[in-house]
PDB file of C-alpha atoms in Angstrom:
ATOM      1  CA  MET A  10     103.577 109.243 150.338  1.00 40.00           C
ATOM      2  CA  LEU A  11     102.726 111.433 147.332  1.00 38.00           C
ATOM      3  CA  LYS A  12      99.028 110.923 147.976  1.00 42.00           C
ATOM      4  CA  LEU A  13      99.500 112.215 151.537  1.00 36.00           C
ATOM      5  CA  ALA A  14     101.267 115.334 150.242  1.00 38.00           C
ATOM      6  CA  VAL A  15      98.493 115.977 147.727  1.00 39.00           C
ATOM      7  CA  MET A  16      95.852 115.578 150.428  1.00 40.00           C
ATOM      8  CA  ALA A  17      97.765 117.957 152.693  1.00 42.00           C
ATOM      9  CA  CYS A  18      97.988 120.479 149.865  1.00 47.00           C
ATOM     10  CA  GLY A  19      94.225 120.573 149.571  1.00 46.00           C
ATOM     11  CA  ALA A  20      93.685 120.997 153.284  1.00 44.00           C
ATOM     12  CA  THR A  21      92.617 124.376 154.577  1.00 40.00           C
ATOM     13  CA  LEU A  22      95.617 124.602 156.851  1.00 41.00           C
ATOM     14  CA  ALA A  23      98.136 123.744 154.150  1.00 41.00           C
ATOM     15  CA  THR A  24     101.440 125.532 154.495  1.00 41.00           C
ATOM     16  CA  SER A  25     104.019 126.547 151.945  1.00 40.00           C
ATOM     17  CA  ALA A  26     106.217 123.760 153.310  1.00 47.00           C
ATOM     18  CA  TRP A  27     103.796 121.342 151.621  1.00 52.00           C
ATOM     19  CA  CYS A  28     102.391 123.438 148.787  1.00 70.00           C
ATOM     20  CA  LYS A  29     104.176 125.832 146.515  1.00 87.00           C
ATOM     21  CA  ASP A  30     102.379 129.111 145.852  1.00 90.00           C
ATOM     22  CA  ASP A  31     100.882 129.196 142.360  1.00 94.00           C
ATOM     23  CA  PRO A  32     100.676 132.681 140.782  1.00 94.00           C
ATOM     24  CA  ALA A  33      98.766 131.271 137.775  1.00 95.00           C
ATOM     25  CA  ALA A  34      96.083 129.899 140.090  1.00 96.00           C
ATOM     26  CA  GLY A  35      96.216 133.222 141.946  1.00 96.00           C
ATOM     27  CA  ALA A  36      95.521 135.084 138.685  1.00 97.00           C
ATOM     28  CA  LYS A  37      92.367 133.011 138.145  1.00 97.00           C
ATOM     29  CA  LEU A  38      91.267 133.557 141.746  1.00 98.00           C
ATOM     30  CA  TYR A  39      91.968 137.285 141.406  1.00 98.00           C
ATOM     31  CA  ALA A  40      89.839 137.408 138.253  1.00 98.00           C
ATOM     32  CA  ALA A  41      86.969 135.649 140.025  1.00 97.00           C
ATOM     33  CA  ASN A  42      87.122 137.525 143.345  1.00 97.00           C
ATOM     34  CA  CYS A  43      88.900 140.854 142.969  1.00 97.00           C
ATOM     35  CA  THR A  44      88.428 142.395 139.522  1.00 97.00           C
ATOM     36  CA  ALA A  45      84.976 143.819 140.259  1.00 96.00           C
ATOM     37  CA  CYS A  46      86.562 146.359 142.611  1.00 96.00           C
ATOM     38  CA  HIS A  47      90.277 146.451 141.815  1.00 97.00           C
ATOM     39  CA  GLY A  48      89.989 145.945 138.038  1.00 97.00           C
ATOM     40  CA  ALA A  49      91.518 143.400 135.706  1.00 97.00           C
ATOM     41  CA  ASP A  50      94.645 145.574 135.469  1.00 97.00           C
ATOM     42  CA  ARG A  51      94.800 145.968 139.290  1.00 97.00           C
ATOM     43  CA  ALA A  52      94.613 149.770 138.872  1.00 97.00           C
ATOM     44  CA  GLY A  53      91.731 150.084 141.341  1.00 96.00           C
ATOM     45  CA  MET A  54      89.367 153.046 141.422  1.00 94.00           C
ATOM     46  CA  PRO A  55      90.876 156.176 143.012  1.00 92.00           C
ATOM     47  CA  GLY A  56      89.035 157.227 146.135  1.00 90.00           C
ATOM     48  CA  ALA A  57      87.163 153.963 146.468  1.00 92.00           C
ATOM     49  CA  PHE A  58      89.346 150.927 145.788  1.00 95.00           C
ATOM     50  CA  PRO A  59      93.140 151.060 146.008  1.00 95.00           C
ATOM     51  CA  ALA A  60      95.389 149.999 143.168  1.00 96.00           C
ATOM     52  CA  LEU A  61      97.061 146.662 143.743  1.00 97.00           C
ATOM     53  CA  THR A  62      99.770 147.085 141.116  1.00 96.00           C
ATOM     54  CA  ASP A  63     102.371 147.833 143.798  1.00 95.00           C
ATOM     55  CA  VAL A  64     100.723 146.331 146.867  1.00 96.00           C
ATOM     56  CA  SER A  65     103.781 144.184 147.610  1.00 94.00           C
ATOM     57  CA  LYS A  66     105.823 147.388 148.005  1.00 95.00           C
ATOM     58  CA  ARG A  67     103.347 148.758 150.561  1.00 95.00           C
ATOM     59  CA  LEU A  68     102.424 145.628 152.525  1.00 96.00           C
ATOM     60  CA  GLN A  69     104.233 142.520 153.675  1.00 96.00           C
ATOM     61  CA  PRO A  70     102.847 139.174 152.391  1.00 96.00           C
ATOM     62  CA  ALA A  71     101.357 138.405 155.820  1.00 97.00           C
ATOM     63  CA  GLN A  72      99.528 141.756 155.783  1.00 97.00           C
ATOM     64  CA  ILE A  73      98.137 141.100 152.304  1.00 97.00           C
ATOM     65  CA  LYS A  74      96.938 137.659 153.351  1.00 97.00           C
ATOM     66  CA  ASP A  75      95.339 139.083 156.492  1.00 97.00           C
ATOM     67  CA  LYS A  76      93.535 141.769 154.465  1.00 97.00           C
ATOM     68  CA  ILE A  77      92.187 139.153 152.037  1.00 98.00           C
ATOM     69  CA  ARG A  78      91.041 136.904 154.873  1.00 98.00           C
ATOM     70  CA  LYS A  79      89.532 139.588 157.149  1.00 97.00           C
ATOM     71  CA  GLY A  80      88.735 142.459 154.792  1.00 96.00           C
ATOM     72  CA  GLY A  81      88.664 146.027 156.024  1.00 93.00           C
ATOM     73  CA  GLY A  82      87.174 149.344 154.990  1.00 91.00           C
ATOM     74  CA  LEU A  83      85.038 148.714 151.907  1.00 93.00           C
ATOM     75  CA  MET A  84      86.679 145.340 151.300  1.00 95.00           C
ATOM     76  CA  PRO A  85      84.643 142.365 152.481  1.00 97.00           C
ATOM     77  CA  PRO A  86      86.325 139.389 154.134  1.00 98.00           C
ATOM     78  CA  PHE A  87      87.048 136.415 151.888  1.00 97.00           C
ATOM     79  CA  ALA A  88      86.847 133.779 154.614  1.00 94.00           C
ATOM     80  CA  GLN A  89      85.538 131.253 152.070  1.00 97.00           C
ATOM     81  CA  LEU A  90      88.983 131.109 150.437  1.00 98.00           C
ATOM     82  CA  SER A  91      91.365 128.428 151.638  1.00 97.00           C
ATOM     83  CA  GLN A  92      94.786 129.379 152.961  1.00 97.00           C
ATOM     84  CA  GLN A  93      96.330 127.982 149.769  1.00 97.00           C
ATOM     85  CA  GLU A  94      94.050 130.146 147.630  1.00 97.00           C
ATOM     86  CA  ILE A  95      94.992 133.222 149.666  1.00 97.00           C
ATOM     87  CA  ASP A  96      98.668 132.301 149.287  1.00 97.00           C
ATOM     88  CA  ASP A  97      98.174 131.961 145.523  1.00 97.00           C
ATOM     89  CA  ILE A  98      96.476 135.369 145.205  1.00 97.00           C
ATOM     90  CA  THR A  99      99.233 136.945 147.283  1.00 97.00           C
ATOM     91  CA  SER A 100     101.840 135.322 145.040  1.00 96.00           C
ATOM     92  CA  PHE A 101     100.050 136.695 141.965  1.00 96.00           C
ATOM     93  CA  LEU A 102      99.920 140.188 143.454  1.00 95.00           C
ATOM     94  CA  ALA A 103     103.656 140.082 144.151  1.00 91.00           C
ATOM     95  CA  LYS A 104     104.387 139.766 140.423  1.00 86.00           C
TER      96      LYS A 104
END
């Protein structure tokens, strides 16, 4: 049974019902995928890349996840990230 849950957690279509969001994993994913534009401190670059320090006050979690997945403006889509990875980044950004 546990093995099935672990396998489901790794699946692309994993849901939070199976997998708990992991802000620590999200921090690592943020560092690898987002810091080049938004900075390690999430302060962004005024006029080019928005600050993400308060993104959870401006956007709902579903909107953040959609932006990561599809991109928009200068932001490229990150379709290579799994749903769990997107959930983890979103959880990190909410902190």
